[in-house]
Amino acid sequence: MRISSKLAALGAAAALVVTATPAGAEPAPAPAAPPSPTATALPALDGALGPQLTSLVEALKRDLGLTPEQFLDQAGIGQRLAEARPGWEQKFREAFGGVWLDDDGTGIVGVVEGAIGDTLRDEATDAGFTVRDVALTTHELDARERQVGAIVEGMPTDLKELVTGVRVDPTRNAVVVTTRGGDAAQLGTIDSRLHDLAEVDMIEAPDPASDTAPFGSQGGETGSGGEPTTDGLTPAATGEGAGGAGAGAGLGALTGGDGGSLGSLALLNETGFIPEGPMRTIVELLSGLTPGTGSIIDGMNETVPNPDPQPTPQARQRARTDAAPTGPVVGGTGYMVRVPNGVLECSTGFNGELDGKPVVITAAHCAGADGTRAALADGEEFGTMTGTEREAIDTALIAVDEDAAERFSNNLVSADGNAPQSIIGTAEPVVGQKACKTGFRTGFSCGTVSQVDADIDVAGSRTIAGAFTVDLCALPGDSGGVVFSGDRALGISSASNVADTGTCANAEAVSKAAGFTPRLSAVPISDVLAAHPGLTLRTN
């Protein structure tokens, strides 16, 4: 099921890239070489290998209230649902109502009653899943979503601008329209024009009990016998589905709650990067961000003038020999690339191989252009950008230099290079599935998959086609980093609806006050692999 839209509104996604100005100083002295991480699978029991995975174990407990064992179990359920979904959708077209995980991590299969449904019910039960009766098949929901999208596109501008998302929510077996702001009359008119085809979730909406303006007063065709109605409205609240898919999702891309580019300005002072804190936040806000709106801000990819010429080959070689730490480079490590007027700073994704040579998967909006050199935080160059595809998929590879190849020959993801988690394969995301991300800016954070197969419009500057979203905090600098469930790769971080808030603490406060959910938009790993024929992930 695909969410598609070109509407722009509040609560949108912003790119997760940091771009800033080098100050002309030599890179900071190289830090002491970290100890080589030990490749281990996520422990079945917290106590067994917990100390090796402190960051991830703490994130699972803090964000999801899960143990590592529960995380692995739910990841396995999601993987089995994802594998069964395409076959069931084709075989049981007239009965299949979608798959998802509920809040307890139970695998659910939606079934429409009837003879075909009875067969699907038996197959799903035999596979160990729970069956839930639903009214609409996935094909009917997809058709309804297209119909609702056309209705929204045909609304007057003042109404259309209030709609921040149109999506299929399998947990509710419904098309859901999300709005932000507006008065009672406007919201009533939107509801009436939808012909009872969709449920409406509202953010920052007035309470009809205290608003004297009549609902639906702007007129327009209704789906309720021609009379304006308040049915289906959830005033002054964000309607959250059972699977965690809340408001702020995008009509296809929600500019209403789903993403700004997550690359960050490589903020530098005379001794290196400006550390995270008040000064860094101030500099970022002065770099064109709009704090606290939840909007998709691609201005985070903005660069400021770079007074330095490009480094000479001799300088590059000196950085490689004098400032090169040892040890594996794992998914989630910070890196930077020079662009004509500054520096982009992002996170490495999964390590892989293409044509027998090591590569690093990352986001295209972090890449500058093919041929751009990539360097670690200490200035050591390690590879060259290639295979950059910005529109629709946001993917790029870093072809690793031969003398650095061994450092990238691992299947690990981590925060700060410590307590790594092994990745042993890939999986497709499923609504309700628990997932975690890591990036150099915010480390590990975890949440629930809220949408799949969505088209995310990043502030009108680019589109992520077929994306999935996870309800968690990600900030500039996390772009290109890894998203995973258990020990399986799900995708690459690309955009966030709280990228302009400075810190995750601010993001939580701002989103709670405004009534939306912090949300990361990611590119599925299956799409990344398809975009680069022959590309494989390191799984050992």
CSV table of C-alpha atoms in Angstrom, one decimal, residues 36 219 239 287:
chain,number,residue,atom,x,y,z
A,36,SER,CA,38.2,-3.6,18.2
A,219,GLY,CA,-20.3,24.0,1.7
A,239,GLY,CA,-5.8,9.9,16.8
A,287,SER,CA,21.7,28.0,9.5
